[in-house]
Short mmCIF file of C-alpha atoms in Angstrom, two decimals:
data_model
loop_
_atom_site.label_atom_id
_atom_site.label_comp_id
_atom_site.label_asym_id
_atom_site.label_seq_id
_atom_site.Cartn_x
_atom_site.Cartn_y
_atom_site.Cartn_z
CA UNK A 1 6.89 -16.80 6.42
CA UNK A 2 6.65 -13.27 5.39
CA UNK A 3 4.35 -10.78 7.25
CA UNK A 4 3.98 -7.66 6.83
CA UNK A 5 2.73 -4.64 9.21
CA UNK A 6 0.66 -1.39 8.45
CA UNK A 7 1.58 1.73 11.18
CA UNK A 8 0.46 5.12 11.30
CA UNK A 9 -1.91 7.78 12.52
CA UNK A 10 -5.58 7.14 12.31
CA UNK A 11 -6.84 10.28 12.18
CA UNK A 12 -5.86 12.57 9.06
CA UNK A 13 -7.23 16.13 9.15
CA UNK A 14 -8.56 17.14 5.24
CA UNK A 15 -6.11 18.73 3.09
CA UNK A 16 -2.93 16.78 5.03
CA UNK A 17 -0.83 13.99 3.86
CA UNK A 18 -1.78 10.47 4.75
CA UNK A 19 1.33 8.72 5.99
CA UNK A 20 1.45 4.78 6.00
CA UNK A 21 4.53 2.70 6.81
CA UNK A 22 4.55 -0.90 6.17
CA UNK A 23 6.78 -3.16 7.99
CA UNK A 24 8.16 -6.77 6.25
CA UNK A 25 9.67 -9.18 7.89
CA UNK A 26 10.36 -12.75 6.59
CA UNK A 27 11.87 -11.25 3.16
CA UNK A 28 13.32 -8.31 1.56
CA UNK A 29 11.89 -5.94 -0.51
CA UNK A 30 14.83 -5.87 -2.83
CA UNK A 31 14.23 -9.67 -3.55
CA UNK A 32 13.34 -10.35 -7.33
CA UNK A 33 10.55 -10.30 -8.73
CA UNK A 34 8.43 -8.82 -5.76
CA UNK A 35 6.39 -5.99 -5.64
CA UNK A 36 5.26 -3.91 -2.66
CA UNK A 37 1.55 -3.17 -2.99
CA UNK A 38 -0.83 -0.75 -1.12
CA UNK A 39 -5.00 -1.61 -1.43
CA UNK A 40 -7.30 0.04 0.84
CA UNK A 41 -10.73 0.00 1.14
CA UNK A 42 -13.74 1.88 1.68
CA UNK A 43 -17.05 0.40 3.17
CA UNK A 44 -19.30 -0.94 0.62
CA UNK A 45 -16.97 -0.53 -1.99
CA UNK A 46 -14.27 -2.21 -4.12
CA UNK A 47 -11.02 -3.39 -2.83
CA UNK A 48 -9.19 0.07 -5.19
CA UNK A 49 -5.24 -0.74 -5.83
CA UNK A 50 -3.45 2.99 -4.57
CA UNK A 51 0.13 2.05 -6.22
CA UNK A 52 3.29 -0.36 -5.63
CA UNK A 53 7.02 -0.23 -5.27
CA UNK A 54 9.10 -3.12 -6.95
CA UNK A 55 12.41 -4.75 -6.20
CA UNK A 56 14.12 -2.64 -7.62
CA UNK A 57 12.36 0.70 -6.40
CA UNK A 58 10.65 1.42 -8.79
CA UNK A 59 6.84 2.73 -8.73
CA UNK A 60 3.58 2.33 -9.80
CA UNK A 61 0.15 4.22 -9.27
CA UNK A 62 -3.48 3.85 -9.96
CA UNK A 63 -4.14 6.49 -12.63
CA UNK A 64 -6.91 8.01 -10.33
CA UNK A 65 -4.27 8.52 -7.52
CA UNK A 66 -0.85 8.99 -8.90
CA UNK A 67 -0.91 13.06 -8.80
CA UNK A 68 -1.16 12.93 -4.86
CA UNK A 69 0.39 9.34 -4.25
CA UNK A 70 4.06 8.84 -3.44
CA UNK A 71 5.69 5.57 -2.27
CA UNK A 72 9.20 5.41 -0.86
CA UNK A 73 11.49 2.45 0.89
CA UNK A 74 13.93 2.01 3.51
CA UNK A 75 15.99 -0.93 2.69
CA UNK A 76 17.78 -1.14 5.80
CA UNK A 77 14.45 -1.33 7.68
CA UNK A 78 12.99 -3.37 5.44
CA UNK A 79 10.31 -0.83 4.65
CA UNK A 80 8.17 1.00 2.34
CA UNK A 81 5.68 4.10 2.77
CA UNK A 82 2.86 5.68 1.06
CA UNK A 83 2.71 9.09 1.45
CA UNK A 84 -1.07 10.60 -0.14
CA UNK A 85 -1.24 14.18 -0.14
CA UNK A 86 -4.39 16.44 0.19
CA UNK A 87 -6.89 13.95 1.44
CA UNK A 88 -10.18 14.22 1.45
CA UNK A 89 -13.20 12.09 3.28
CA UNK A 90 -13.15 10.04 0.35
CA UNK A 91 -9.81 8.91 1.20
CA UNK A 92 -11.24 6.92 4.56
CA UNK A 93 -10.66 3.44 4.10
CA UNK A 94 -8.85 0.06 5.62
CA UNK A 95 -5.11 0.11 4.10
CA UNK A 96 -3.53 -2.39 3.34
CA UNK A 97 0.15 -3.22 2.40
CA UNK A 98 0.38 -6.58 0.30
CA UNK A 99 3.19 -8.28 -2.35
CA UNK A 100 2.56 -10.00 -5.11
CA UNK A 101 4.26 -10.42 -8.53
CA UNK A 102 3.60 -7.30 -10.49
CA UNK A 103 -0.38 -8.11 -10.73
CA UNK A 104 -1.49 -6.11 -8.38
CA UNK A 105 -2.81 -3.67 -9.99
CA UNK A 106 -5.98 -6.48 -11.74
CA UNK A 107 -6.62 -8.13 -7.91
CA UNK A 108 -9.70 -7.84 -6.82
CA UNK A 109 -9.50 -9.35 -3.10
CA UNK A 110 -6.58 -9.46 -0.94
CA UNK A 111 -6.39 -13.42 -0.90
CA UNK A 112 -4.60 -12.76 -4.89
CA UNK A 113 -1.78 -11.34 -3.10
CA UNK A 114 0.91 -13.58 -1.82
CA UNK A 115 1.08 -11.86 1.79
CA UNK A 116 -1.00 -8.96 3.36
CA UNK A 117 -1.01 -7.13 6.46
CA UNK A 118 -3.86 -6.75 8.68
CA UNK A 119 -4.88 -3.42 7.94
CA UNK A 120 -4.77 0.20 9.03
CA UNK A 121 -7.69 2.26 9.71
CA UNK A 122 -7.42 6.00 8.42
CA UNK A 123 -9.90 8.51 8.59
CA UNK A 124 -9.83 11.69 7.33
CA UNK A 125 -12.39 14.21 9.32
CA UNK A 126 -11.63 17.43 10.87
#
């Protein structure tokens, strides 16, 4: 069974760099033909696809976010982290860290992914 963990601060002051790890455990990342997702979202809106990390380490981003989005692994934790720089309010949302097959990017609820965590709150307020 694969599961898979969100950590990091909660509070993100405007301006900074969100910073989300994601924990997996039951699998590795490396394993073909998986792909590391991160959703988040806001209330009242859409679940919004931020970007994703393949097997192979290679990365993805929603068009919207890829000039401040970054996403980076530790193999030999078994990890992967989204780093998004110069957050605004706008950026508040539930994050989520998911896999799925490389379709991502179309799913509109978290029950198309294979696995998802449970969630991290961030806010970003001063």
């Amino acid at each position: 069974q694969v599961q898979l963990q969100e950590s990091g601060p909660g509070l993100v002051e405007p301006s900074q760099t969100l910073s989300l790890t994601c924990t997996v455990s039951g699998g590795s990342i490396t394993t073909n033909p998986y792909y590391w997702s991160w959703v988040r979202q806001s209330p009242g809106k859409r679940l919004e696809w931020v970007g994703a990390i393949d097997y192979s380490g290679t990365t993805y981003f929603s068009p919207a976010l890829r000039s401040r989005a970054s996403i980076s692994r530790d193999t030999s934790k078994n990890q992967f982290t989204l780093q998004l720089s110069s957050v605004t309010p706008a950026d508040t949302a539930l994050y989520f860290c998911a896999r799925d097959r490389g379709g991502g990017i179309y799913y509109t609820s978290l029950s198309e992914y294979d696995y998802w965590g449970r969630g991290a709150q961030v806010t970003v307020s001063s």
